[in-house]
Every structure is written in structure tokens, then in C-alpha cells.
Tab-separated table of C-alpha atoms and ligand atoms in Angstrom:
chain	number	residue	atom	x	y	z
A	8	UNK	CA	-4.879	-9.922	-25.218
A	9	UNK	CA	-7.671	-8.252	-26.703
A	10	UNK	CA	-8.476	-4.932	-26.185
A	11	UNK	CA	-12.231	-3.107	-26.802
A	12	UNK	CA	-13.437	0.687	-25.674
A	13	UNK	CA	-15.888	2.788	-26.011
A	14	UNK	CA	-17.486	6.155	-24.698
A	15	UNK	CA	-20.302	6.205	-22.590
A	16	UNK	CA	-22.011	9.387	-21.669
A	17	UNK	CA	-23.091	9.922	-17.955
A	18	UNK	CA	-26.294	11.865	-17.353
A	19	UNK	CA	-25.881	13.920	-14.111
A	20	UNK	CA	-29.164	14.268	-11.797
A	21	UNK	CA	-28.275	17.542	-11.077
A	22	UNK	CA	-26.798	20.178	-13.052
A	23	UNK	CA	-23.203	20.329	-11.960
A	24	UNK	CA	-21.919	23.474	-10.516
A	25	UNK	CA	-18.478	23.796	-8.980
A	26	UNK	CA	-16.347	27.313	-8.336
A	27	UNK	CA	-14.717	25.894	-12.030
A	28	UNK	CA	-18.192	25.488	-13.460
A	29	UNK	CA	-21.443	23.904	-14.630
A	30	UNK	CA	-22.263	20.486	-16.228
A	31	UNK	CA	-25.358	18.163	-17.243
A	32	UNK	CA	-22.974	15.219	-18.519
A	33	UNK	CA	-19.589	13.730	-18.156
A	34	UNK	CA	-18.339	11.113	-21.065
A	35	UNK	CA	-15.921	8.476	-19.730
A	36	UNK	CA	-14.330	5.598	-21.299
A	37	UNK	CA	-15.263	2.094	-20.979
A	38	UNK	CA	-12.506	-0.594	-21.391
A	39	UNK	CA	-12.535	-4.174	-21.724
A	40	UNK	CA	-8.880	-6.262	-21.863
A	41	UNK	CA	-9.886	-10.488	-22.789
A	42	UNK	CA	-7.277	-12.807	-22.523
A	43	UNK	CA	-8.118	-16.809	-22.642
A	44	UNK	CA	-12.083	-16.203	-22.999
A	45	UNK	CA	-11.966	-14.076	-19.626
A	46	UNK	CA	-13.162	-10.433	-19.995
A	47	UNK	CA	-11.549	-7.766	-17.650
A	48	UNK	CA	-13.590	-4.277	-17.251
A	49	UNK	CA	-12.157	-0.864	-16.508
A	50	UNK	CA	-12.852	2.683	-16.496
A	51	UNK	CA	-11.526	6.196	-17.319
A	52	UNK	CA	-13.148	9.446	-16.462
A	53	UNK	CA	-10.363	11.886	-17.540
A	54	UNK	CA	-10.240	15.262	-16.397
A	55	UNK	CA	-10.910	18.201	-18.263
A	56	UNK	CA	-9.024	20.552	-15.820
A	57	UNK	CA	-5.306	18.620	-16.483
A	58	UNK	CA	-6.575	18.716	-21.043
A	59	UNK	CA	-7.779	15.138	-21.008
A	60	UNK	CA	-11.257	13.910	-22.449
A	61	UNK	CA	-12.152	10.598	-23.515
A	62	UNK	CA	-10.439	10.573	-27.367
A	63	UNK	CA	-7.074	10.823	-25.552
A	64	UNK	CA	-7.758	8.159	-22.963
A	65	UNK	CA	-9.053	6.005	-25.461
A	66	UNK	CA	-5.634	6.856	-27.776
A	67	UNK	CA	-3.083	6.091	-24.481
A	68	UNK	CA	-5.435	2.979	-23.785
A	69	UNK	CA	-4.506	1.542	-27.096
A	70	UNK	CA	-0.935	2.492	-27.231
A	71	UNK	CA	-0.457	1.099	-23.518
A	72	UNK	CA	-1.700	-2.023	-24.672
A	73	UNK	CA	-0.050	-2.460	-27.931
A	74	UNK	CA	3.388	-1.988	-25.542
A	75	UNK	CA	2.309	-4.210	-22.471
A	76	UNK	CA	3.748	-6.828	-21.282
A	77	UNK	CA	2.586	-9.401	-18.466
A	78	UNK	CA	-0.897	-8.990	-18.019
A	79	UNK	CA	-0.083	-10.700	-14.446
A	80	UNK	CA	1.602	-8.402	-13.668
A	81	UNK	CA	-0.569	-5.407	-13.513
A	82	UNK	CA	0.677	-2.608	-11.774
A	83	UNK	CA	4.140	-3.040	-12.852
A	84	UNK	CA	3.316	-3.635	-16.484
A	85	UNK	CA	0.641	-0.526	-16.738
A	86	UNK	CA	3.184	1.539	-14.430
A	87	UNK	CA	6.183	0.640	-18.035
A	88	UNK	CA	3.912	1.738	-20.373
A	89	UNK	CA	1.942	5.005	-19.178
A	90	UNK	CA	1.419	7.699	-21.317
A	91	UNK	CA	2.694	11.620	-19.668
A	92	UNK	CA	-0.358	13.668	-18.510
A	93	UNK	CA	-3.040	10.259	-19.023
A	94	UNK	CA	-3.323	8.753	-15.573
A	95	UNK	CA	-7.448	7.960	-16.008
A	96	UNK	CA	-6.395	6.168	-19.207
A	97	UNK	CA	-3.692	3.923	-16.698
A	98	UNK	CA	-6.121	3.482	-13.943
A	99	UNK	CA	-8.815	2.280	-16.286
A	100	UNK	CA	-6.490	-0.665	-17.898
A	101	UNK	CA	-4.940	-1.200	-14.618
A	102	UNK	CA	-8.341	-2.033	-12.655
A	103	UNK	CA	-9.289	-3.897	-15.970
A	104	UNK	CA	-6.046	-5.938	-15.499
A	105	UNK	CA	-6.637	-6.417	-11.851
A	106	UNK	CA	-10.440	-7.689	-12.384
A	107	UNK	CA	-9.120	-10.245	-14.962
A	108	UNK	CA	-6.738	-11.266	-12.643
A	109	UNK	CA	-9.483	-11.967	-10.009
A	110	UNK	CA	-11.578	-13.611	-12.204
A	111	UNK	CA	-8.505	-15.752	-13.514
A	112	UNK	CA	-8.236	-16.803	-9.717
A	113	UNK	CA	-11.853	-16.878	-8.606
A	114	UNK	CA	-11.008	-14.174	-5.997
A	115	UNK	CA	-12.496	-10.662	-4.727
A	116	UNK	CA	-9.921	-8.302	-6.145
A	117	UNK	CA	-9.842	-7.261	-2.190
A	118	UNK	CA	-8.730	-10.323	-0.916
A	119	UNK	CA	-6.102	-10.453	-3.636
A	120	UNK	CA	-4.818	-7.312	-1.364
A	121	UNK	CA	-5.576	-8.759	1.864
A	122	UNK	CA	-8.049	-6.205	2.815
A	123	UNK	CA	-10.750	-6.702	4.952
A	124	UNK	CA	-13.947	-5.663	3.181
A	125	UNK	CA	-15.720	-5.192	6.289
A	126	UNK	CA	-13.755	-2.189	7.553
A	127	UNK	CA	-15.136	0.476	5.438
A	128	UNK	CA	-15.360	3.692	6.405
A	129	UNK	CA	-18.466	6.281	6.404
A	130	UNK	CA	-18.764	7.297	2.621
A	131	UNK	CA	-20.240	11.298	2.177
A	132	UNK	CA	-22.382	12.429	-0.435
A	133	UNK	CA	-21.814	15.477	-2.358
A	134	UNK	CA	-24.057	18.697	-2.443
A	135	UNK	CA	-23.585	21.001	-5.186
A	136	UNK	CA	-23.094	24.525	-5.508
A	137	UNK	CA	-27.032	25.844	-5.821
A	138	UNK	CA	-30.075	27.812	-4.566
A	139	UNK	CA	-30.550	27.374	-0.892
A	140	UNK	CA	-34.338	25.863	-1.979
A	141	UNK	CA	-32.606	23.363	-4.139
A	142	UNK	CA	-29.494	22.559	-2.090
A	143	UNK	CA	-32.207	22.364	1.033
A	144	UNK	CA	-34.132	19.234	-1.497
A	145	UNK	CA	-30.863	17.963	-2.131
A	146	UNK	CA	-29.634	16.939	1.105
A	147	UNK	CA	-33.493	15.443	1.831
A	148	UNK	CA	-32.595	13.363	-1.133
A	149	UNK	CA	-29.675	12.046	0.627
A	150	UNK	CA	-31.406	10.945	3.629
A	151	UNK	CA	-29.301	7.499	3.520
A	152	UNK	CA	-26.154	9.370	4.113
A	153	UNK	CA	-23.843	9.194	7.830
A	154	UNK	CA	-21.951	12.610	6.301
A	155	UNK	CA	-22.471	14.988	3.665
A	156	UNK	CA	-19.733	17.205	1.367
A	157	UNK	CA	-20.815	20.229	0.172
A	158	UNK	CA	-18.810	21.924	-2.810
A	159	UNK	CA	-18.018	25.546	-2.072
A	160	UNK	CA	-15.604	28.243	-3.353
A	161	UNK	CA	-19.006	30.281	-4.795
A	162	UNK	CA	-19.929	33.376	-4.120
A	163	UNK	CA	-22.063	32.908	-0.820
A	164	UNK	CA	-20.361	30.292	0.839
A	165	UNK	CA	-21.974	30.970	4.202
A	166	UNK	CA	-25.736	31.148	3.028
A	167	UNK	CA	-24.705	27.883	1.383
A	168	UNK	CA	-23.810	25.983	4.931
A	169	UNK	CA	-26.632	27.633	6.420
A	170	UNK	CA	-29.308	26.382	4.226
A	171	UNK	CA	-27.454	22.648	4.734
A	172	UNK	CA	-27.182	23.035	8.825
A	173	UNK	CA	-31.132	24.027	8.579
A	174	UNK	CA	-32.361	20.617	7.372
A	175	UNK	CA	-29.645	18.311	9.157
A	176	UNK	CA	-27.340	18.257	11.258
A	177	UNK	CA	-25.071	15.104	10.059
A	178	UNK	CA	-21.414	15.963	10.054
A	179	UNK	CA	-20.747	17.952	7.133
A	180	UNK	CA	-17.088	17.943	4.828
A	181	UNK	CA	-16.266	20.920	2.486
A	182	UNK	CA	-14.615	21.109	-0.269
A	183	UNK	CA	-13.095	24.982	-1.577
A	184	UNK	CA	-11.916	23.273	-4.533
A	185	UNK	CA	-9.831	26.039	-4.523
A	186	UNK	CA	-11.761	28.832	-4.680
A	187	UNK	CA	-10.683	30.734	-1.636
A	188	UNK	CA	-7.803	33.612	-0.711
A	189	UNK	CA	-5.700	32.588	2.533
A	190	UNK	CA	-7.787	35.805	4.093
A	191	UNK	CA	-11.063	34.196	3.170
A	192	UNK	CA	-9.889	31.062	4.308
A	193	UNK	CA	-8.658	32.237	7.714
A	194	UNK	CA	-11.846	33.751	8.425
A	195	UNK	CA	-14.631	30.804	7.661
A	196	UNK	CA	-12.519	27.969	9.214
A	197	UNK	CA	-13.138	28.660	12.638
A	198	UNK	CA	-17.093	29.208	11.948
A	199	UNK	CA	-17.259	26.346	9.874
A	200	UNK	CA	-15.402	24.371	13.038
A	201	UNK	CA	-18.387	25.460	14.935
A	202	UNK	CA	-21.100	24.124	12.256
A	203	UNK	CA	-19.647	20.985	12.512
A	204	UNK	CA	-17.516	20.402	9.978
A	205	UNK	CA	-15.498	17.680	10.190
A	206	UNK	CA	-12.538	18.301	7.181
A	207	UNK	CA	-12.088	20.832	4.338
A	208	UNK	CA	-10.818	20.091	1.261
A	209	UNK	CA	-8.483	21.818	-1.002
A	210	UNK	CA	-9.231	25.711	0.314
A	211	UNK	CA	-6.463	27.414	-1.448
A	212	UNK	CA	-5.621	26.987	-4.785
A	213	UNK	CA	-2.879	24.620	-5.919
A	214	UNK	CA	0.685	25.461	-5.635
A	215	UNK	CA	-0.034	28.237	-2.631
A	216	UNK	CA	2.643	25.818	-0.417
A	217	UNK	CA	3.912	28.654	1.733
A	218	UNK	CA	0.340	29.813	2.498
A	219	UNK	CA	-1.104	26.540	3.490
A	220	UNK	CA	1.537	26.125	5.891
A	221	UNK	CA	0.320	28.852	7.531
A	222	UNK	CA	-3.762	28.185	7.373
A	223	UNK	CA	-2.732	24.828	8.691
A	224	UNK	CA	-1.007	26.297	11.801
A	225	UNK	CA	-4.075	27.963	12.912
A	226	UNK	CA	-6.939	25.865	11.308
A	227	UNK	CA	-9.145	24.598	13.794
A	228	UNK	CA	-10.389	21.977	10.716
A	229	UNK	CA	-8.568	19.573	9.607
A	230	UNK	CA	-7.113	20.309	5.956
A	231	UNK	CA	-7.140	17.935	2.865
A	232	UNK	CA	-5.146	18.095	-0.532
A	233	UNK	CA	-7.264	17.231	-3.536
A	234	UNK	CA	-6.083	19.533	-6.050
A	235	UNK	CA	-2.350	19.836	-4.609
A	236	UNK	CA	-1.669	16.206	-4.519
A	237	UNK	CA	-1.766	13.635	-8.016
A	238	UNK	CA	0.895	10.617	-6.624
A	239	UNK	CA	2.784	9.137	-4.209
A	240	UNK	CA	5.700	11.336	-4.371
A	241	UNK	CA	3.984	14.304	-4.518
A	242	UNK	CA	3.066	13.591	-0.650
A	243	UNK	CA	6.068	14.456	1.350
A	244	UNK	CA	6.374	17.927	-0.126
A	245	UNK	CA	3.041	18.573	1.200
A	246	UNK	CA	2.495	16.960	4.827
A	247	UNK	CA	3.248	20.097	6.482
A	248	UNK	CA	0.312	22.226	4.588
A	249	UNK	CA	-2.338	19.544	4.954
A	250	UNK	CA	-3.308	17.010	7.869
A	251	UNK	CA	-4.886	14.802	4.833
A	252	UNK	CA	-4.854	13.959	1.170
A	253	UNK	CA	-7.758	13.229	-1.169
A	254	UNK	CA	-6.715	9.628	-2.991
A	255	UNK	CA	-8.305	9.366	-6.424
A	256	UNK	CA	-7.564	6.608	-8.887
A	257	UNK	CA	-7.958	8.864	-11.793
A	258	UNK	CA	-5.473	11.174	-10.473
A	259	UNK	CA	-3.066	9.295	-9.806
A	260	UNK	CA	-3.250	6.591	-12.306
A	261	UNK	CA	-4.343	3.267	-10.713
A	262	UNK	CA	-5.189	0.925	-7.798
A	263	UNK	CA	-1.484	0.059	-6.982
A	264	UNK	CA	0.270	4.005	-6.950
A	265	UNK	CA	-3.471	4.598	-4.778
A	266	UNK	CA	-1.867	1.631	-2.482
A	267	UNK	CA	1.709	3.455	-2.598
A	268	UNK	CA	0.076	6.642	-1.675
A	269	UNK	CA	-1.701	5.318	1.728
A	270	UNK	CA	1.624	3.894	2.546
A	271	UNK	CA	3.192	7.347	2.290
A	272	UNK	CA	0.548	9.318	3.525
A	273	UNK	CA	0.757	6.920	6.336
A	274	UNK	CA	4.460	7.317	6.841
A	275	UNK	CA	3.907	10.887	7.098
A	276	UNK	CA	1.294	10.462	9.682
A	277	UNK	CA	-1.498	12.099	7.165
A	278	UNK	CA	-5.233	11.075	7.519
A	279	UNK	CA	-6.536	9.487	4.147
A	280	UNK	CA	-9.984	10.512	2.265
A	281	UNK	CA	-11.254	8.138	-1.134
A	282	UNK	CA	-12.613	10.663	-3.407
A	283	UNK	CA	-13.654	9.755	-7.092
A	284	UNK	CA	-14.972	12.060	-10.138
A	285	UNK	CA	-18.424	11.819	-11.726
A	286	UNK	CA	-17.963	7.869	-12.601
A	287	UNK	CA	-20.138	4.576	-13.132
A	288	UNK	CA	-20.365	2.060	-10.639
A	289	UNK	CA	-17.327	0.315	-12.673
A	290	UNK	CA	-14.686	2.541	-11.483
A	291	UNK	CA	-16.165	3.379	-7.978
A	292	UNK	CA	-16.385	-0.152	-6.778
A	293	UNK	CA	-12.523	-0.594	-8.184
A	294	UNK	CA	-12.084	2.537	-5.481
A	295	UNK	CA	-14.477	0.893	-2.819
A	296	UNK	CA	-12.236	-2.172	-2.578
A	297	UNK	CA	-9.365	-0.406	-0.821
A	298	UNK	CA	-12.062	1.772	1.079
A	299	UNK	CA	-11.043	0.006	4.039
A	300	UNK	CA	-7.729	1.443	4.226
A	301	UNK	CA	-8.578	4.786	4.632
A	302	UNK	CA	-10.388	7.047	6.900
A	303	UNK	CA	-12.725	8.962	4.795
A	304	UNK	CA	-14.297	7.910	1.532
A	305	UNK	CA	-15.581	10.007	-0.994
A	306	UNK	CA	-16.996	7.478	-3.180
A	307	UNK	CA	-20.538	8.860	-4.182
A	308	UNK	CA	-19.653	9.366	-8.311
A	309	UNK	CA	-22.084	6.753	-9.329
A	310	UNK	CA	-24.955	8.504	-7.342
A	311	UNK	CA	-24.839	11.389	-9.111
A	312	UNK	CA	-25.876	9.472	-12.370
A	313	UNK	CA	-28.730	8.640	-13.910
A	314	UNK	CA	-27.791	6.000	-16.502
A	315	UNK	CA	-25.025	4.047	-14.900
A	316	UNK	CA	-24.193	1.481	-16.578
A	317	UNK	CA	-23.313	-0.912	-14.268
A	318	UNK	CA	-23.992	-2.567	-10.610
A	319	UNK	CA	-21.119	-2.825	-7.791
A	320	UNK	CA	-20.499	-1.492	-4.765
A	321	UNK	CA	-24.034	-0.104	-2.706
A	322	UNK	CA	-24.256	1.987	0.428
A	323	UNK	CA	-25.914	0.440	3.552
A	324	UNK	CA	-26.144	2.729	6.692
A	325	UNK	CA	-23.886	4.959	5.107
A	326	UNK	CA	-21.312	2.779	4.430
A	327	UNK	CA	-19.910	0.832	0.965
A	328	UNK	CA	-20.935	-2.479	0.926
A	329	UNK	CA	-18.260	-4.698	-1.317
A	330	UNK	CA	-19.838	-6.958	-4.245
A	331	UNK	CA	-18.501	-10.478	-3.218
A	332	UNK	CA	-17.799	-11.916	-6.979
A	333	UNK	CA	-14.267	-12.376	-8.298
A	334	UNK	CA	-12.330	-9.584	-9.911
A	335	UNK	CA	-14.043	-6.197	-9.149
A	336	UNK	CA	-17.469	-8.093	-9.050
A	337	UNK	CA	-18.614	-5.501	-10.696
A	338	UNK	CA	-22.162	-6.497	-13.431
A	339	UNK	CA	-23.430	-5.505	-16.725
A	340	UNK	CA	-26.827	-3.665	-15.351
A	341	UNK	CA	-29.280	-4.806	-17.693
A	342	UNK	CA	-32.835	-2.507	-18.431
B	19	MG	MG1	-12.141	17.986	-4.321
């Protein structure tokens, strides 16, 4: 199998601000595996917060490779060889393993799963942390969307909302991506109930377990992990702080531990949300094919770009819309 990668840098539309920070790009990594003439696409956006950027994707990438064995066998084979503390670098060969696959069989890498690509859940788009005259433009822009998420955890959270509820009134998510005390958080969920929000992610910072089990005793929202919550077996731990948990494939390190996870989360009787980080189209429609397992998707990464790179999954009446080619069915866009 041959193995190729390089960087490609995402321009963001909008400055990025989050309670962590701003950004105008993201670079992610761009994989492609070829075995017998058939070429197999994945990508890795890896995350600054855990110490990963795209020189040590692109290093675990190689060394994964070098060490794997069945290419058939994707999730098992990627799942021998990850690297410690590198799961964008294993989601990005395993959806490039999975594509090839598809494209070895002539099948929708969603019918190799058996799931129904015509279940998809309402996918949100996400407002940034700005000036109430530029968030206000902002959610104009995303006049296509059934829900929108806006990032909080700033330093006028309620201003924010406000300045969203005065130009729409489509059901709104929240995420505190962390950036709130169990005091602050205790006193905005039950106004934020009445604005009509529908979840809130990640509120208190990771690792406060004892004091989300108490927000979630009196939270009149339902609660989400994103931050709290990488894999599978990270789940059980938390169902009694959260009602949810935020999915992402470069979290938790690839299509097949994202299909573990909905069985636990399941098990434990926990709604599911799709998120995704600032990505091309590549690694979002890779996400949008198990979409229709979940409840909530999050799957707006692409949108947020300027120069993607590629053409998969679209949004029609606020809902993903599955490319029907084999593999990912994901295309080179060409300008
Ligand atoms: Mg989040």
C-alpha cells in the first residue's frame, strides 16, 4: 500500500473566536492510502488543545502505516497500530481505509454499515463568539439552517443570545466550551430554557464530575459532553453528569470507535450529537455517513471555509444530504 500526505491550510470566513481563543486558519492533513491502482482519501484536523498539529499527525500517519496490517480490515488494523495522544492521525487513515474499501466494492461507505442515508438528522450551524452587529449578519448568513449553535463561555454571554433571538427565532444549541463556574451555570440554564434552547454543550470545564452531577439534577436543558468525553469507554463514567455526548471522529480516533460510542451511549440511554472541528468536506462527509444514527449533528466544519478542497456531503432544508458514489463519495473540487 502506498501512502501520500500533505498539509492543506483552511481559510476560515470568519475570524475564529472561542472562550480558548481566536483564529483566521486551521492546517489539517490530507491523506491518501493506494493499493491495486485504487486511491483511498482521509483527513486529520488535530487539535491544538490535546499538543497535536499537523507534523505529528503526518509522523503517526506514516508510522501506522509502515506497521499495518490488513487494509480490509480497517478498524481493527488502524485500532493495532495507533499512536498514544494521535487519534485525528487514526481517524484520517481509518476513513481513508474505509473509502478504499468502498471503492474496492463499488459501495456507499454507508451501506457498507447498513445505514439508511435518508434518516439524517437536522445539522446546526455555528455562530461565533463576536459583536452583536456581526453575530446579528452572521446568523442572516445562515438563513439555510433548521438550528443554530452559538459558541459561548465569553464575557457577555447574555447580550450574545439576545442579539441571536432578535433576528430568528430557530431553535438555538450552546456550547460553554467550558467556560462557565457551576454558579454561572446554574443561573443562565433556566433563562436560556426559556429562549429556546434546545441542548448545551460542555458548560463546565472538563473533569468537574461531581459538579455536573449536580447542574444536571436541576438543568432544565439538556446537557452534552464535548470536552469531557474522547471514546467509548470514557462514556459510562459520565452518563450521570450529561443527558448527551458530542461524537467527533477526531476525538476519538475513527469511524468504527464513533460506531462503538453510539452503541454505548445508547446502552446508557444518552442522546447522541455529530460534532466535527474546522475540517474540509473530506472528513465531514466521512462524519455525515453515520449522521443517521444520531440525534443531533454538528457537522457544519466545511462551511466555515473558504478554500475547501473538496465536494461531499451538502445541506438541503437543513439537513446532510449523502454523496451516492462508492467509498466516502467524496470529489477532488476542481477551480
Ligand atoms: Mg464543543
Amino acid at each position: 500500500m502506498i501512502l501520500r500526505h500533505r498539509p492543506v491550510e483552511l481559510q476560515l470566513r470568519h475570524t475564529f473566536r472561542l472562550a480558548r481563543g481566536a483564529s483566521d486558519s486551521r492546517t489539517n492533513l490530507i491523506i491518501e492510502v493506494e493499493d491495486d491502482g485504487i486511491v483511498g482519501l482521509g483527513e486529520a484536523a488535530p487539535i491544538a488543545r490535546y499538543g497535536q498539529d499537523c507534523r505529528s499527525a503526518a509522523r503517526a500517519v506514516e508510522r501506522m502505516v509502515e506497521n499495518l496490517g490488513d487494509p480490509r480490515d480497517f478498524d481493527r488494523a488502524v485500532d493495532q497500530v495507533s499512536v498514544a495522544g494521535q487519534p485525528a492521525a487514526s481517524a484520517a487513515l481509518e476513513m481513508a481505509l474505509r473509502d478504499l474499501a468502498g471503492k474496492r466494492l463499488g459501495a456507499p461507505v454507508y451501506r457498507l454499515a447498513g445505514i439508511d442515508p435518508n434518516a439524517m438528522p437536522v445539522t446546526s450551524f455555528t455562530i461565533g463568539i463576536d459583536e452583536p452587529e456581526v453575530v446579528a449578519e452572521k446568523v442572516r448568513e445562515a438563513e439555510g439552517f433548521a438550528a443554530l449553535k452559538i459558541k459561548m463561555g465569553g464575557d457577555d454571554d447574555r447580550a450574545l443570545l439576545e442579539a441571536v433571538r432578535a433576528v430568528t427565532d430557530r431553535p438555538l444549541r450552546v456550547d460553554a466550551n467550558e467556560g462557565w463556574t457551576l454558579e454561572q451555570a446554574r443561573s443562565y440554564l433556566p433563562w436560556l430554557a426559556d429562549q429556546g434552547v434546545e441542548l448545551v454543550e460542555q458548560p463546565l470545564p472538563a473533569g468537574q464530575r461531581e459538579e455536573m452531577r449536580q447542574l444536571k439534577e436541576v438543568s432544565p436543558v439538556p446537557l452534552f459532553a464535548d470536552e469531557s468525553v474522547g471514546c467509548a469507554s470514557d462514556i459510562p463514567a459520565l452518563a450521570d453528569g450529561f443527558h448527551g455526548i458530542n461524537i467527533k471522529l477526531m476525538k476519538c480516533g475513527g469511524m468504527g470507535e464513533a460506531l462503538r460510542m453510539i452503541a454505548v451511549a445508547r446502552a446508557h440511554g444518552l442522546k447522541i450529537m455529530l460534532g466535527c472541528m474546522v475540517e474540509s468536506s473530506l472528513a465531514i462527509t466521512a462524519a455525515a455517513h453515520l449522521a443517521p444514527l444520531v440525534d443531533f449533528a454538528d457537522l457544519d466544519g466545511n462551511l466555515l471555509v473558504t478554500n475547501d478542497p473538496f465536494i461531499g456531503a451538502s445541506v438541503r432544508s437543513g439537513r446532510l444530504v449523502l454523496p451516492t458514489g462508492p467509498g466516502l463519495g467524496v470529489e477532488l473540487r476542481h477551480v
